[in-house]
Amino acid sequence: MNGCVTACLGPAGSYSELAAQTLCPGNRIELLSTFPAVFDALEGGGADSAVIPIENSIQGGVLQNLDLLETRDACAVAQVRLRIDHRLAVKEGVRPEEITRVYSHEQAIGQCVRFLDSRLPQAERIFTQSTAKSLSLLDEHSAGIVGAHIRAPGVTLSAENIADEKNNFTQFFLLRRRAEGFPVHGKTVFFSAVCEHRPGSLLRLLECFSARGINLTRIESRPIPSVPGEYRFFIEIDGDIASASVREALHIAQANCRMFRILGVYD
């Protein structure tokens, strides 16, 4: 251990913990119960860094974390994509016909719908804060959906990956406080933008990058709660922040937006 603390969503065995161990080897991992608590730990100095899931290749953005990243004192400085391998977890000896409840995170349940419909149609689907949380809820009439890396006494995992789509990845961000600054070099820039509410404003924003040969790798819209009918755009570009053309494009984009905030710089 090097004395540094990384906060992430728990409990032990969550994909967030696995991502934190991957991004911050040697750090002490602080497992927290909610994503706002993870941001609180970072902002309040209880953690030196934080790790959050930000996008799944099947279900898209983790919306709560997009909103938190936009409003809190945090920025992304590194990222990792983990393969998601979902297994059905039951107490030893429990048979499928005895299962009346399936626990897991909302995204995990959503990624295993075909399996649940065909193999456990009788089971109620109950959302938990994380996949690993379902382990603490197992009894003789319930199952959980957890990662293949999970190991727990008295618990059996399915031999097969039960996800509808086997080629499934989740992107995680490593966060630091904004005052610590962004990396000087980073091949990808992630930012949010609110365009003027008039025809062509989004087109003008995107042209800032296309005119300079900069590729957009992601764009996602989120409604602005305080302004009905208007949207915030989360955009990822493929370009080094140290490049003059990228910096120029970002400067012009900011000038064309009512609100603009760089959220991450990473490889």
mmCIF file of C-alpha atoms in Angstrom:
data_model
loop_
_atom_site.group_PDB
_atom_site.id
_atom_site.type_symbol
_atom_site.label_atom_id
_atom_site.label_comp_id
_atom_site.label_asym_id
_atom_site.label_seq_id
_atom_site.Cartn_x
_atom_site.Cartn_y
_atom_site.Cartn_z
ATOM 1 C CA MET A 1 0.000 0.000 0.000
ATOM 2 C CA ASN A 2 1.271 3.497 -0.843
ATOM 3 C CA GLY A 3 -0.981 5.446 1.553
ATOM 4 C CA CYS A 4 -3.235 6.889 -1.157
ATOM 5 C CA VAL A 5 -6.989 6.257 -1.029
ATOM 6 C CA THR A 6 -9.295 5.652 -3.996
ATOM 7 C CA ALA A 7 -13.064 5.815 -3.443
ATOM 8 C CA CYS A 8 -15.528 3.744 -5.464
ATOM 9 C CA LEU A 9 -18.914 2.078 -5.218
ATOM 10 C CA GLY A 10 -18.978 -1.056 -3.078
ATOM 11 C CA PRO A 11 -19.410 -3.520 -1.604
ATOM 12 C CA ALA A 12 -16.353 -5.707 -2.056
ATOM 13 C CA GLY A 13 -16.398 -7.518 -5.377
ATOM 14 C CA SER A 14 -18.153 -4.781 -7.359
ATOM 15 C CA TYR A 15 -16.992 -4.016 -10.877
ATOM 16 C CA SER A 16 -16.138 -0.527 -9.585
ATOM 17 C CA GLU A 17 -13.738 -2.065 -7.071
ATOM 18 C CA LEU A 18 -12.144 -4.144 -9.831
ATOM 19 C CA ALA A 19 -11.744 -1.002 -11.964
ATOM 20 C CA ALA A 20 -10.233 0.880 -9.001
ATOM 21 C CA GLN A 21 -7.715 -1.899 -8.427
ATOM 22 C CA THR A 22 -6.838 -1.808 -12.139
ATOM 23 C CA LEU A 23 -6.458 1.980 -12.334
ATOM 24 C CA CYS A 24 -4.843 2.471 -8.913
ATOM 25 C CA PRO A 25 -2.746 -0.574 -8.030
ATOM 26 C CA GLY A 26 -1.371 -0.276 -4.520
ATOM 27 C CA ASN A 27 -3.947 2.261 -3.328
ATOM 28 C CA ARG A 28 -6.270 1.541 -0.423
ATOM 29 C CA ILE A 29 -9.774 1.163 -1.851
ATOM 30 C CA GLU A 30 -12.563 2.901 0.072
ATOM 31 C CA LEU A 31 -15.896 1.211 -0.698
ATOM 32 C CA LEU A 32 -18.948 3.475 -0.426
ATOM 33 C CA SER A 33 -22.676 2.864 -0.766
ATOM 34 C CA THR A 34 -23.684 5.488 -3.355
ATOM 35 C CA PHE A 35 -22.134 7.435 -6.224
ATOM 36 C CA PRO A 36 -22.785 10.828 -4.538
ATOM 37 C CA ALA A 37 -20.861 9.505 -1.514
ATOM 38 C CA VAL A 38 -17.943 8.657 -3.822
ATOM 39 C CA PHE A 39 -17.878 12.257 -5.088
ATOM 40 C CA ASP A 40 -18.235 13.562 -1.519
ATOM 41 C CA ALA A 41 -15.174 11.585 -0.426
ATOM 42 C CA LEU A 42 -13.111 13.029 -3.270
ATOM 43 C CA GLU A 43 -14.284 16.612 -2.789
ATOM 44 C CA GLY A 44 -13.934 16.480 0.990
ATOM 45 C CA GLY A 45 -10.394 15.098 0.934
ATOM 46 C CA GLY A 46 -11.271 11.696 2.346
ATOM 47 C CA ALA A 47 -9.992 10.158 -0.889
ATOM 48 C CA ASP A 48 -7.149 11.126 -3.198
ATOM 49 C CA SER A 49 -8.986 9.815 -6.246
ATOM 50 C CA ALA A 50 -12.249 8.144 -7.211
ATOM 51 C CA VAL A 51 -13.397 5.637 -9.805
ATOM 52 C CA ILE A 52 -16.868 5.630 -11.381
ATOM 53 C CA PRO A 53 -18.531 3.791 -14.283
ATOM 54 C CA ILE A 54 -19.456 6.253 -17.008
ATOM 55 C CA GLU A 55 -20.679 4.223 -20.002
ATOM 56 C CA ASN A 56 -21.718 0.687 -20.861
ATOM 57 C CA SER A 57 -21.350 -0.577 -24.422
ATOM 58 C CA ILE A 58 -24.920 -1.936 -24.384
ATOM 59 C CA GLN A 59 -26.956 0.464 -22.282
ATOM 60 C CA GLY A 60 -25.054 3.688 -22.885
ATOM 61 C CA GLY A 61 -24.164 6.365 -20.374
ATOM 62 C CA VAL A 62 -24.464 5.920 -16.617
ATOM 63 C CA LEU A 63 -26.734 8.937 -16.371
ATOM 64 C CA GLN A 64 -26.374 9.645 -12.662
ATOM 65 C CA ASN A 65 -22.608 9.828 -13.013
ATOM 66 C CA LEU A 66 -22.762 12.026 -16.103
ATOM 67 C CA ASP A 67 -24.870 14.491 -14.119
ATOM 68 C CA LEU A 68 -22.572 14.303 -11.084
ATOM 69 C CA LEU A 69 -19.451 14.804 -13.176
ATOM 70 C CA GLU A 70 -21.029 17.895 -14.690
ATOM 71 C CA THR A 71 -21.825 19.529 -11.356
ATOM 72 C CA ARG A 72 -19.188 18.354 -8.870
ATOM 73 C CA ASP A 73 -15.552 19.278 -8.223
ATOM 74 C CA ALA A 74 -14.073 16.387 -10.189
ATOM 75 C CA CYS A 75 -12.510 15.633 -13.545
ATOM 76 C CA ALA A 76 -11.451 12.466 -15.375
ATOM 77 C CA VAL A 77 -7.707 11.923 -15.830
ATOM 78 C CA ALA A 78 -7.607 8.262 -16.911
ATOM 79 C CA GLN A 79 -9.992 5.556 -18.052
ATOM 80 C CA VAL A 80 -10.240 1.798 -18.412
ATOM 81 C CA ARG A 81 -12.713 -0.490 -20.139
ATOM 82 C CA LEU A 82 -13.537 -3.763 -18.387
ATOM 83 C CA ARG A 83 -15.232 -6.744 -19.976
ATOM 84 C CA ILE A 84 -18.492 -7.433 -18.160
ATOM 85 C CA ASP A 85 -19.069 -11.143 -17.540
ATOM 86 C CA HIS A 86 -22.354 -11.683 -15.674
ATOM 87 C CA ARG A 87 -22.947 -14.901 -13.729
ATOM 88 C CA LEU A 88 -26.006 -16.085 -11.844
ATOM 89 C CA ALA A 89 -25.149 -16.500 -8.148
ATOM 90 C CA VAL A 90 -27.115 -18.771 -5.811
ATOM 91 C CA LYS A 91 -26.557 -20.419 -2.462
ATOM 92 C CA GLU A 92 -25.253 -23.954 -2.861
ATOM 93 C CA GLY A 93 -28.070 -26.409 -3.532
ATOM 94 C CA VAL A 94 -30.684 -23.865 -4.658
ATOM 95 C CA ARG A 95 -32.530 -25.039 -7.796
ATOM 96 C CA PRO A 96 -33.805 -22.675 -10.529
ATOM 97 C CA GLU A 97 -37.464 -23.526 -9.895
ATOM 98 C CA GLU A 98 -37.052 -22.411 -6.259
ATOM 99 C CA ILE A 99 -35.915 -18.885 -7.171
ATOM 100 C CA THR A 100 -38.587 -16.217 -6.704
ATOM 101 C CA ARG A 101 -36.325 -13.118 -6.663
ATOM 102 C CA VAL A 102 -33.287 -11.967 -8.622
ATOM 103 C CA TYR A 103 -31.187 -9.150 -7.190
ATOM 104 C CA SER A 104 -28.625 -6.984 -8.980
ATOM 105 C CA HIS A 105 -27.816 -3.527 -10.261
ATOM 106 C CA GLU A 106 -30.382 -2.161 -12.708
ATOM 107 C CA GLN A 107 -27.931 -2.235 -15.618
ATOM 108 C CA ALA A 108 -26.906 -5.850 -14.931
ATOM 109 C CA ILE A 109 -30.534 -7.006 -14.850
ATOM 110 C CA GLY A 110 -31.202 -5.066 -18.041
ATOM 111 C CA GLN A 111 -28.270 -6.808 -19.718
ATOM 112 C CA CYS A 112 -29.573 -10.305 -18.856
ATOM 113 C CA VAL A 113 -33.241 -9.991 -19.847
ATOM 114 C CA ARG A 114 -33.333 -12.881 -22.325
ATOM 115 C CA PHE A 115 -31.804 -15.285 -19.806
ATOM 116 C CA LEU A 116 -34.192 -14.166 -17.061
ATOM 117 C CA ASP A 117 -37.228 -14.371 -19.351
ATOM 118 C CA SER A 118 -36.409 -17.887 -20.525
ATOM 119 C CA ARG A 119 -34.859 -19.475 -17.442
ATOM 120 C CA LEU A 120 -36.361 -17.600 -14.480
ATOM 121 C CA PRO A 121 -39.670 -16.153 -15.709
ATOM 122 C CA GLN A 122 -41.233 -16.582 -12.267
ATOM 123 C CA ALA A 123 -38.627 -14.460 -10.483
ATOM 124 C CA GLU A 124 -39.195 -10.857 -9.438
ATOM 125 C CA ARG A 125 -36.344 -8.544 -10.486
ATOM 126 C CA ILE A 126 -35.121 -6.275 -7.693
ATOM 127 C CA PHE A 127 -32.534 -3.531 -8.226
ATOM 128 C CA THR A 128 -29.593 -3.069 -5.856
ATOM 129 C CA GLN A 129 -26.883 -0.404 -5.561
ATOM 130 C CA SER A 130 -24.296 -2.696 -7.157
ATOM 131 C CA THR A 131 -23.961 -6.216 -8.527
ATOM 132 C CA ALA A 132 -21.917 -7.320 -5.507
ATOM 133 C CA LYS A 133 -24.608 -6.092 -3.108
ATOM 134 C CA SER A 134 -26.862 -8.938 -4.284
ATOM 135 C CA LEU A 135 -24.578 -11.456 -2.538
ATOM 136 C CA SER A 136 -25.668 -10.249 0.897
ATOM 137 C CA LEU A 137 -29.324 -10.788 -0.033
ATOM 138 C CA LEU A 138 -29.120 -14.411 -1.166
ATOM 139 C CA ASP A 139 -31.315 -17.003 0.535
ATOM 140 C CA GLU A 140 -33.001 -20.285 -0.442
ATOM 141 C CA HIS A 141 -35.409 -18.483 -2.806
ATOM 142 C CA SER A 142 -33.254 -15.819 -4.437
ATOM 143 C CA ALA A 143 -30.406 -15.336 -6.880
ATOM 144 C CA GLY A 144 -28.058 -12.523 -7.767
ATOM 145 C CA ILE A 145 -26.258 -11.389 -10.909
ATOM 146 C CA VAL A 146 -22.571 -10.764 -10.179
ATOM 147 C CA GLY A 147 -19.241 -10.600 -11.953
ATOM 148 C CA ALA A 148 -17.379 -13.784 -12.841
ATOM 149 C CA HIS A 149 -14.497 -12.591 -10.617
ATOM 150 C CA ILE A 150 -16.633 -12.917 -7.465
ATOM 151 C CA ARG A 151 -15.769 -15.611 -4.943
ATOM 152 C CA ALA A 152 -17.929 -16.114 -1.820
ATOM 153 C CA PRO A 153 -18.199 -19.041 0.616
ATOM 154 C CA GLY A 154 -21.316 -21.133 0.087
ATOM 155 C CA VAL A 155 -22.188 -19.387 -3.189
ATOM 156 C CA THR A 156 -22.214 -21.054 -6.615
ATOM 157 C CA LEU A 157 -21.853 -19.140 -9.886
ATOM 158 C CA SER A 158 -23.297 -20.271 -13.202
ATOM 159 C CA ALA A 159 -20.780 -21.839 -15.570
ATOM 160 C CA GLU A 160 -21.960 -19.578 -18.389
ATOM 161 C CA ASN A 161 -22.022 -15.842 -18.945
ATOM 162 C CA ILE A 162 -25.771 -15.087 -18.757
ATOM 163 C CA ALA A 163 -25.627 -11.667 -20.467
ATOM 164 C CA ASP A 164 -27.667 -11.242 -23.637
ATOM 165 C CA GLU A 165 -24.637 -9.732 -25.367
ATOM 166 C CA LYS A 166 -21.373 -11.453 -24.517
ATOM 167 C CA ASN A 167 -19.173 -8.701 -25.962
ATOM 168 C CA ASN A 168 -20.036 -6.243 -23.212
ATOM 169 C CA PHE A 169 -17.740 -3.573 -21.759
ATOM 170 C CA THR A 170 -18.074 -0.781 -19.209
ATOM 171 C CA GLN A 171 -15.890 2.314 -19.285
ATOM 172 C CA PHE A 172 -14.678 3.622 -15.929
ATOM 173 C CA PHE A 173 -13.154 7.035 -15.189
ATOM 174 C CA LEU A 174 -10.422 7.782 -12.685
ATOM 175 C CA LEU A 175 -11.319 11.113 -11.091
ATOM 176 C CA ARG A 176 -9.286 13.756 -9.309
ATOM 177 C CA ARG A 177 -10.221 17.162 -7.954
ATOM 178 C CA ARG A 178 -10.366 19.843 -10.652
ATOM 179 C CA ALA A 179 -7.904 22.054 -8.773
ATOM 180 C CA GLU A 180 -5.219 19.435 -9.389
ATOM 181 C CA GLY A 181 -5.519 20.109 -13.117
ATOM 182 C CA PHE A 182 -5.788 18.000 -16.244
ATOM 183 C CA PRO A 183 -2.973 15.976 -17.809
ATOM 184 C CA VAL A 184 -0.804 18.056 -20.121
ATOM 185 C CA HIS A 185 -1.110 15.358 -22.773
ATOM 186 C CA GLY A 186 -4.184 13.220 -23.337
ATOM 187 C CA LYS A 187 -5.377 11.677 -26.568
ATOM 188 C CA THR A 188 -9.063 12.077 -25.697
ATOM 189 C CA VAL A 189 -11.017 15.074 -24.400
ATOM 190 C CA PHE A 190 -14.470 14.755 -22.830
ATOM 191 C CA PHE A 191 -16.594 17.878 -22.326
ATOM 192 C CA SER A 192 -20.142 19.109 -21.811
ATOM 193 C CA ALA A 193 -21.795 21.889 -23.753
ATOM 194 C CA VAL A 194 -25.082 23.784 -23.725
ATOM 195 C CA CYS A 195 -25.774 25.404 -27.077
ATOM 196 C CA GLU A 196 -27.795 28.528 -27.682
ATOM 197 C CA HIS A 197 -31.461 27.619 -28.157
ATOM 198 C CA ARG A 198 -31.718 28.524 -31.839
ATOM 199 C CA PRO A 199 -31.536 26.681 -35.203
ATOM 200 C CA GLY A 200 -28.095 25.435 -36.220
ATOM 201 C CA SER A 201 -26.349 25.956 -32.875
ATOM 202 C CA LEU A 202 -25.424 22.280 -32.438
ATOM 203 C CA LEU A 203 -24.233 22.137 -36.053
ATOM 204 C CA ARG A 204 -21.939 25.122 -35.457
ATOM 205 C CA LEU A 205 -20.535 23.420 -32.358
ATOM 206 C CA LEU A 206 -19.757 20.209 -34.233
ATOM 207 C CA GLU A 207 -18.241 22.077 -37.179
ATOM 208 C CA CYS A 208 -15.559 23.436 -34.834
ATOM 209 C CA PHE A 209 -14.131 19.920 -34.803
ATOM 210 C CA SER A 210 -14.974 18.589 -38.263
ATOM 211 C CA ALA A 211 -13.342 21.610 -39.909
ATOM 212 C CA ARG A 212 -10.068 20.646 -38.216
ATOM 213 C CA GLY A 213 -10.277 16.931 -38.948
ATOM 214 C CA ILE A 214 -11.045 16.018 -35.311
ATOM 215 C CA ASN A 215 -13.159 12.904 -34.874
ATOM 216 C CA LEU A 216 -16.053 12.743 -32.399
ATOM 217 C CA THR A 217 -16.145 9.367 -30.649
ATOM 218 C CA ARG A 218 -19.228 10.004 -28.521
ATOM 219 C CA ILE A 219 -22.135 12.415 -28.225
ATOM 220 C CA GLU A 220 -24.988 12.082 -25.753
ATOM 221 C CA SER A 221 -27.724 14.489 -24.705
ATOM 222 C CA ARG A 222 -29.251 15.002 -21.258
ATOM 223 C CA PRO A 223 -32.192 17.280 -20.405
ATOM 224 C CA ILE A 224 -31.404 20.288 -18.230
ATOM 225 C CA PRO A 225 -33.751 19.902 -15.217
ATOM 226 C CA SER A 226 -34.084 23.634 -14.560
ATOM 227 C CA VAL A 227 -34.783 24.521 -18.212
ATOM 228 C CA PRO A 228 -37.502 22.321 -19.772
ATOM 229 C CA GLY A 229 -36.967 21.643 -23.459
ATOM 230 C CA GLU A 230 -33.212 22.360 -23.420
ATOM 231 C CA TYR A 231 -30.372 19.868 -23.405
ATOM 232 C CA ARG A 232 -26.760 19.473 -22.357
ATOM 233 C CA PHE A 233 -24.502 17.553 -24.734
ATOM 234 C CA PHE A 234 -21.713 15.278 -23.518
ATOM 235 C CA ILE A 235 -19.099 14.970 -26.257
ATOM 236 C CA GLU A 236 -15.864 12.982 -26.518
ATOM 237 C CA ILE A 237 -13.295 13.848 -29.168
ATOM 238 C CA ASP A 238 -10.298 11.925 -30.423
ATOM 239 C CA GLY A 239 -7.510 14.475 -30.202
ATOM 240 C CA ASP A 240 -4.549 15.365 -27.996
ATOM 241 C CA ILE A 241 -5.227 18.289 -25.640
ATOM 242 C CA ALA A 242 -1.666 19.459 -26.351
ATOM 243 C CA SER A 243 -2.405 19.822 -30.066
ATOM 244 C CA ALA A 244 -2.833 23.397 -31.321
ATOM 245 C CA SER A 245 -5.778 22.380 -33.541
ATOM 246 C CA VAL A 246 -7.588 20.699 -30.646
ATOM 247 C CA ARG A 247 -7.047 23.652 -28.327
ATOM 248 C CA GLU A 248 -8.263 26.033 -31.020
ATOM 249 C CA ALA A 249 -11.362 23.918 -31.649
ATOM 250 C CA LEU A 250 -12.178 23.800 -27.940
ATOM 251 C CA HIS A 251 -11.714 27.571 -27.635
ATOM 252 C CA ILE A 252 -14.050 28.280 -30.553
ATOM 253 C CA ALA A 253 -16.563 25.690 -29.319
ATOM 254 C CA GLN A 254 -16.661 27.373 -25.923
ATOM 255 C CA ALA A 255 -17.300 30.738 -27.569
ATOM 256 C CA ASN A 256 -20.282 29.222 -29.405
ATOM 257 C CA CYS A 257 -21.895 27.758 -26.265
ATOM 258 C CA ARG A 258 -23.898 29.203 -23.413
ATOM 259 C CA MET A 259 -22.187 26.739 -21.048
ATOM 260 C CA PHE A 260 -19.028 24.723 -21.681
ATOM 261 C CA ARG A 261 -16.946 22.563 -19.352
ATOM 262 C CA ILE A 262 -14.088 20.154 -19.970
ATOM 263 C CA LEU A 263 -14.804 17.053 -17.884
ATOM 264 C CA GLY A 264 -11.858 14.823 -18.703
ATOM 265 C CA VAL A 265 -8.534 14.432 -20.494
ATOM 266 C CA TYR A 266 -7.207 10.894 -20.765
ATOM 267 C CA ASP A 267 -5.669 8.232 -22.985
#
